[in-house]
Amino acid sequence: GFLLFFLISLVDLSYLKYWQVLLVIWTGTVLLLALTLIIGPVINGVRRWLYIGSFQLQPSEIAKFAVIAITAGIFSMRGKLNELILFGITFLSVITLFLLIYLEPGGSMSLLALTIWFLMTFLALSNPLRNTIVLLIAGSVSGGFLIAAITNNWIWYLTTILGVVLTVFVLYSKTKWKPLAIGALVLGLFLGIFFTVSWDTILHDYQKERIVAFINPAETTADEGFNVNQSKIAIGSGQLFGKGFGNGTQSKRNFLPEHQTDFIFASFAEEFGLVGSVVVLGLYGFLIVYCFMTAINVIQNPLHSLISMGVGIKLLLEVFINLGTNMGTIPATGIPLPLMSAGGTITIMTLVCLGLVQNIALRHRQGHRDVSGEILDVYED
């Protein structure tokens, strides 16, 4: 992983501007995901891994990298193609990966990949107000449609109607946003209907229980909330300085499930307490801010800026979702904590993504040094 980090920090990323390179990345990822569905071993009722010798590969983690590279690469072609055409190409590329991950089934991972694409696209498109309206349309229609079908709550039906009203407003206003607004409505309806149908046909009972437990906690049974309750106990028992390395009773006695993966933060907090947890959160905060600051510093280079922003979004979402799961503020999702959870693929791909950002930051600093040197030479002459 660290070897890849250093190698990628040295390569020329401008190749990602070529559609041939992006096609190779997309095709390779699709093949890996398809192979997983066909020959991947069934573990706990799902197919998410491929075995290469003794190494266990999780292609859905590679897919998140592919989403970042493909989205950034395609939108860097803005001068060659119309913005709406680029939007359509990225959507078709990413929705294929999304569906293949979803069929594993990997609902949480597929949604994470789609969210990374959506936020990168939101930032890549040129008009912020338009982007906000598009986000509201797609989000309210898809989210409202799904949750209304699950809970039969009038608030979510109202949310869906809001998305439709926003679309009608845009259609009758004097703007050039009509095609994008219609696209957002279609996307929202597609996702809403897709997830609603999947509720009865694809999702397992444990996945439904997680979602219902989050939307309506009052109906959660003791068994459904066991994992989260044990996680909260572990975090609280760590107090200020923790119980010491290897002395966590919740994880050591196996009260805390998945303490090496999904609930690694709770296990860490029990052993190192509030102080250790704050240090870890500070390190994650530094990495995320570093990615976003790099994106801002290279804003004149769309490819580099979008890659850095995509990596920052990926890290932010993964950390936020995992910590939310550990503290019971969002449904248990199975999203691991990058650089901490056990798992070779996520660690390697996280280091690959950070290598991309480091590559961009180094080239930016080198460019500044070159410019400064030229100015100094002129001044001395």
XYZ file of C-alpha atoms in Angstrom:
381
model
C 0.000 0.000 0.000
C 2.723 2.497 0.962
C 4.738 1.489 -2.114
C 1.730 2.328 -4.305
C 1.334 5.621 -2.426
C 4.879 6.686 -3.332
C 4.682 5.392 -6.909
C 1.387 7.159 -7.636
C 2.686 10.374 -6.099
C 5.270 10.436 -8.918
C 3.278 9.473 -12.049
C 1.850 11.918 -14.597
C -1.890 12.264 -13.926
C -2.559 14.094 -17.186
C -3.187 10.691 -18.787
C -6.564 10.706 -17.023
C -7.678 13.356 -19.515
C -7.665 10.743 -22.295
C -10.884 8.805 -22.823
C -8.916 5.663 -23.703
C -7.369 5.571 -20.218
C -10.741 6.211 -18.573
C -12.291 3.422 -20.654
C -9.612 0.989 -19.447
C -10.285 1.957 -15.799
C -14.060 1.615 -16.269
C -13.841 -1.690 -18.162
C -11.428 -3.213 -15.655
C -13.656 -2.224 -12.739
C -16.798 -3.559 -14.441
C -15.066 -6.888 -15.155
C -13.930 -7.243 -11.535
C -17.419 -6.461 -10.218
C -19.026 -8.854 -12.715
C -16.569 -11.629 -11.792
C -17.427 -11.082 -8.142
C -21.114 -11.682 -8.878
C -20.319 -14.803 -10.925
C -17.500 -16.614 -9.109
C -17.103 -14.737 -5.819
C -17.628 -16.874 -2.699
C -20.848 -16.351 -0.751
C -19.964 -15.060 2.720
C -22.820 -14.196 5.099
C -25.248 -14.302 2.186
C -23.389 -11.832 -0.066
C -20.778 -11.926 -2.837
C -18.332 -9.067 -2.291
C -14.885 -10.588 -2.563
C -12.566 -12.309 -5.004
C -9.713 -14.555 -3.900
C -6.377 -14.114 -5.671
C -4.238 -16.748 -4.017
C -4.380 -15.945 -0.320
C -5.305 -12.295 -0.932
C -8.944 -11.274 -0.546
C -9.886 -8.530 -3.032
C -12.987 -6.345 -2.639
C -13.733 -4.785 -6.074
C -16.317 -2.357 -4.680
C -13.451 -0.482 -2.996
C -11.703 -0.217 -6.362
C -14.982 1.083 -7.806
C -14.864 4.140 -5.515
C -11.445 5.021 -6.915
C -12.805 4.473 -10.438
C -15.720 6.839 -9.756
C -13.299 9.597 -8.705
C -10.928 9.077 -11.651
C -13.679 8.777 -14.280
C -15.719 11.745 -13.027
C -12.665 14.013 -12.768
C -11.288 12.861 -16.120
C -14.535 13.358 -18.029
C -15.301 16.795 -16.574
C -11.753 17.896 -17.412
C -12.880 17.647 -21.074
C -15.316 20.548 -20.588
C -13.747 22.594 -23.402
C -14.265 19.770 -25.911
C -17.853 18.708 -25.153
C -21.050 20.307 -23.853
C -21.450 20.203 -20.068
C -24.741 18.285 -20.238
C -23.152 15.642 -22.477
C -20.334 15.213 -19.952
C -22.939 14.907 -17.191
C -24.700 12.151 -19.141
C -21.471 10.244 -19.826
C -20.429 10.284 -16.172
C -23.917 9.249 -15.064
C -24.045 6.251 -17.423
C -20.512 5.233 -16.429
C -21.150 5.424 -12.697
C -24.682 3.972 -12.691
C -23.269 0.766 -14.224
C -20.800 0.428 -11.352
C -23.561 1.325 -8.888
C -25.867 -1.444 -10.142
C -23.126 -4.090 -10.092
C -22.215 -3.218 -6.486
C -25.876 -3.082 -5.484
C -26.482 -6.614 -6.794
C -23.821 -8.154 -4.494
C -25.862 -6.940 -2.516
C -23.895 -3.942 -1.319
C -26.477 -1.240 -0.734
C -24.345 0.974 1.495
C -21.247 0.759 -0.695
C -23.226 1.434 -3.882
C -24.889 4.483 -2.312
C -21.500 5.740 -1.142
C -20.077 5.480 -4.670
C -23.141 7.243 -6.106
C -22.906 10.012 -3.488
C -19.225 10.608 -4.295
C -20.170 10.989 -7.971
C -23.141 13.228 -7.199
C -21.155 15.628 -5.008
C -18.238 15.751 -7.465
C -20.693 16.486 -10.281
C -22.405 19.119 -8.143
C -19.044 20.877 -7.727
C -17.947 20.368 -11.337
C -20.998 21.961 -12.977
C -20.631 25.664 -13.573
C -23.674 27.308 -11.920
C -23.900 26.972 -8.091
C -27.581 28.023 -7.834
C -28.574 25.612 -10.573
C -26.593 22.863 -8.881
C -28.392 23.500 -5.594
C -31.806 23.254 -7.241
C -30.801 20.070 -9.072
C -29.567 18.582 -5.784
C -32.853 19.463 -4.067
C -34.910 17.977 -6.892
C -33.046 14.668 -7.116
C -32.620 14.306 -3.352
C -36.182 15.156 -2.348
C -37.794 13.030 -5.048
C -35.645 9.918 -4.555
C -35.352 10.114 -0.758
C -38.961 11.148 -0.242
C -40.307 8.462 -2.558
C -38.330 5.699 -0.830
C -38.984 6.647 2.795
C -42.661 7.415 2.119
C -43.077 3.896 0.743
C -41.375 2.390 3.812
C -42.999 4.432 6.576
C -46.226 5.679 4.939
C -45.497 9.058 6.554
C -47.120 12.150 5.004
C -43.978 14.273 5.536
C -42.038 12.187 3.032
C -44.851 12.326 0.491
C -44.682 16.103 0.899
C -40.919 15.995 0.322
C -41.467 14.128 -2.943
C -44.041 16.688 -4.053
C -41.539 19.463 -3.256
C -39.100 17.981 -5.765
C -41.789 17.876 -8.455
C -42.852 21.470 -7.685
C -39.243 22.645 -7.987
C -39.041 20.976 -11.380
C -42.243 22.665 -12.569
C -40.945 26.011 -11.291
C -37.728 25.649 -13.281
C -39.597 24.552 -16.401
C -41.804 27.655 -16.351
C -39.042 30.093 -15.402
C -36.842 31.897 -17.895
C -33.703 29.838 -17.396
C -31.522 27.523 -19.445
C -31.661 24.859 -16.768
C -34.667 22.966 -18.113
C -32.805 19.914 -19.510
C -30.838 19.504 -16.274
C -33.969 19.939 -14.130
C -35.784 17.274 -16.139
C -32.722 15.043 -15.840
C -32.683 15.525 -12.057
C -36.396 14.662 -11.839
C -35.906 11.525 -13.942
C -32.862 10.556 -11.857
C -34.785 11.126 -8.628
C -37.782 9.089 -9.814
C -35.503 6.321 -11.088
C -33.634 6.053 -7.795
C -36.805 6.319 -5.718
C -38.635 3.610 -7.674
C -35.495 1.463 -7.913
C -34.887 1.472 -4.162
C -38.566 1.028 -3.359
C -38.799 -2.060 -5.590
C -35.496 -3.298 -4.157
C -36.981 -3.057 -0.669
C -39.168 -6.084 -1.435
C -36.971 -7.933 -3.924
C -33.264 -7.461 -3.151
C -32.677 -6.182 0.390
C -32.125 -8.785 3.096
C -34.112 -8.668 6.325
C -31.129 -7.409 8.328
C -30.707 -4.485 5.908
C -34.385 -3.566 6.224
C -34.108 -3.740 10.020
C -31.167 -1.304 9.992
C -33.052 1.237 7.880
C -36.314 0.981 9.840
C -34.384 1.180 13.121
C -32.899 4.483 11.981
C -36.070 6.003 10.490
C -38.319 4.851 13.335
C -36.236 3.997 16.444
C -39.369 3.412 18.537
C -40.004 0.185 16.631
C -36.464 -1.122 17.089
C -36.218 -4.390 19.025
C -33.428 -5.201 21.461
C -31.830 -7.634 19.000
C -31.793 -5.071 16.191
C -30.105 -2.460 18.385
C -27.654 -4.847 20.063
C -24.605 -3.973 17.952
C -25.034 -0.228 18.335
C -25.764 -0.520 22.067
C -22.571 -2.522 22.609
C -20.669 0.066 20.586
C -21.999 2.891 22.775
C -21.074 0.948 25.912
C -17.527 0.451 24.604
C -17.099 4.149 23.756
C -18.502 5.291 27.106
C -16.467 2.830 29.163
C -13.228 4.215 27.726
C -13.775 7.469 29.670
C -10.896 9.976 29.460
C -7.751 7.886 28.950
C -9.152 4.428 28.148
C -8.414 1.001 29.563
C -5.089 0.579 27.801
C -4.011 -1.216 24.649
C -5.454 -4.738 24.468
C -7.533 -4.286 27.633
C -10.904 -3.503 26.038
C -13.444 -5.815 27.671
C -16.188 -5.297 25.069
C -13.970 -6.372 22.180
C -11.779 -8.862 24.070
C -14.817 -10.785 25.317
C -16.563 -10.478 21.927
C -19.494 -8.461 23.250
C -18.723 -5.912 20.529
C -19.341 -7.475 17.091
C -17.087 -6.723 14.117
C -14.689 -4.906 16.452
C -11.875 -5.094 13.883
C -13.900 -3.651 10.992
C -17.245 -1.840 11.293
C -16.874 -1.028 15.002
C -13.120 -0.472 15.116
C -13.581 3.080 16.405
C -15.620 1.892 19.404
C -12.929 -0.676 20.186
C -10.231 2.009 19.901
C -12.193 4.466 22.069
C -12.585 1.838 24.782
C -8.833 1.224 24.906
C -7.570 4.809 24.455
C -10.457 6.902 25.764
C -11.571 10.389 24.810
C -8.001 11.666 24.459
C -7.029 8.968 21.963
C -10.295 9.406 20.055
C -9.743 13.161 19.710
C -6.220 12.539 18.386
C -7.527 10.096 15.754
C -10.326 12.460 14.730
C -7.779 15.263 14.464
C -5.633 13.169 12.123
C -8.629 12.371 9.930
C -9.576 16.045 9.957
C -6.063 16.961 8.826
C -6.190 14.498 5.902
C -9.621 15.697 4.772
C -8.725 19.396 5.027
C -5.446 18.689 3.197
C -7.400 17.171 0.299
C -9.836 20.092 0.119
C -7.093 22.728 0.433
C -5.139 21.021 -2.342
C -8.276 21.137 -4.511
C -8.634 24.875 -3.852
C -4.950 25.571 -4.532
C -5.113 23.894 -7.958
C -8.564 25.229 -8.894
C -7.182 26.390 -12.272
C -6.578 22.737 -13.188
C -10.020 21.042 -13.327
C -8.611 17.505 -13.392
C -6.355 17.952 -10.367
C -8.922 19.969 -8.435
C -11.711 17.422 -8.955
C -9.474 14.464 -8.057
C -8.432 16.124 -4.783
C -12.022 17.099 -4.032
C -13.238 13.572 -4.815
C -10.691 11.976 -2.483
C -11.628 14.460 0.258
C -15.333 13.681 -0.219
C -14.618 9.936 -0.112
C -12.674 10.184 3.152
C -15.194 12.560 4.723
C -18.152 10.300 3.911
C -16.404 7.115 5.052
C -15.308 8.629 8.369
C -18.677 10.323 8.957
C -20.681 7.167 8.181
C -18.483 4.838 10.224
C -18.432 7.137 13.269
C -22.182 7.687 12.920
C -22.691 3.925 12.926
C -20.501 3.501 16.015
C -22.410 6.201 17.905
C -25.872 5.163 16.704
C -26.677 8.373 14.838
C -27.059 6.646 11.438
C -28.011 3.067 10.462
C -25.379 0.339 10.645
C -23.996 0.249 7.111
C -20.892 -1.918 6.994
C -18.731 0.975 5.752
C -15.235 0.460 7.253
C -13.065 3.192 8.738
C -10.219 3.977 6.290
C -6.671 3.206 7.479
C -7.987 1.653 10.704
C -10.439 -1.139 9.853
C -8.985 -4.537 9.020
C -9.067 -5.163 5.282
C -6.346 -5.024 2.675
C -8.333 -3.583 -0.237
C -9.698 -0.510 1.537
C -6.278 0.281 3.023
C -4.532 -0.058 -0.339
C -7.147 1.990 -2.214
C -7.151 4.702 0.466
C -3.368 5.005 0.128
C -3.722 5.067 -3.673
C -6.217 7.939 -3.414
C -3.999 9.831 -0.975
C -1.095 9.226 -3.360
C -3.088 11.036 -6.063
C -3.560 14.043 -3.785
C 0.100 14.033 -2.770
C 1.068 13.888 -6.450
C -1.071 16.948 -7.171
C 0.244 18.866 -4.152
C 3.884 18.133 -5.066
C 3.391 19.281 -8.664
C 1.670 22.443 -7.449
C 4.554 23.266 -5.110
C 7.088 22.451 -7.839
C 5.265 24.808 -10.197
C 5.436 27.599 -7.629
C 9.167 27.033 -7.127
C 9.750 27.147 -10.886
C 7.815 30.403 -11.225
C 9.615 31.917 -8.221
C 12.976 30.937 -9.731
C 12.126 32.566 -13.064
C 11.062 35.798 -11.330
C 14.299 35.825 -9.303
C 16.394 35.303 -12.458
C 14.660 38.220 -14.180
C 15.168 40.423 -11.108
C 18.910 39.579 -10.950
C 19.336 40.314 -14.673
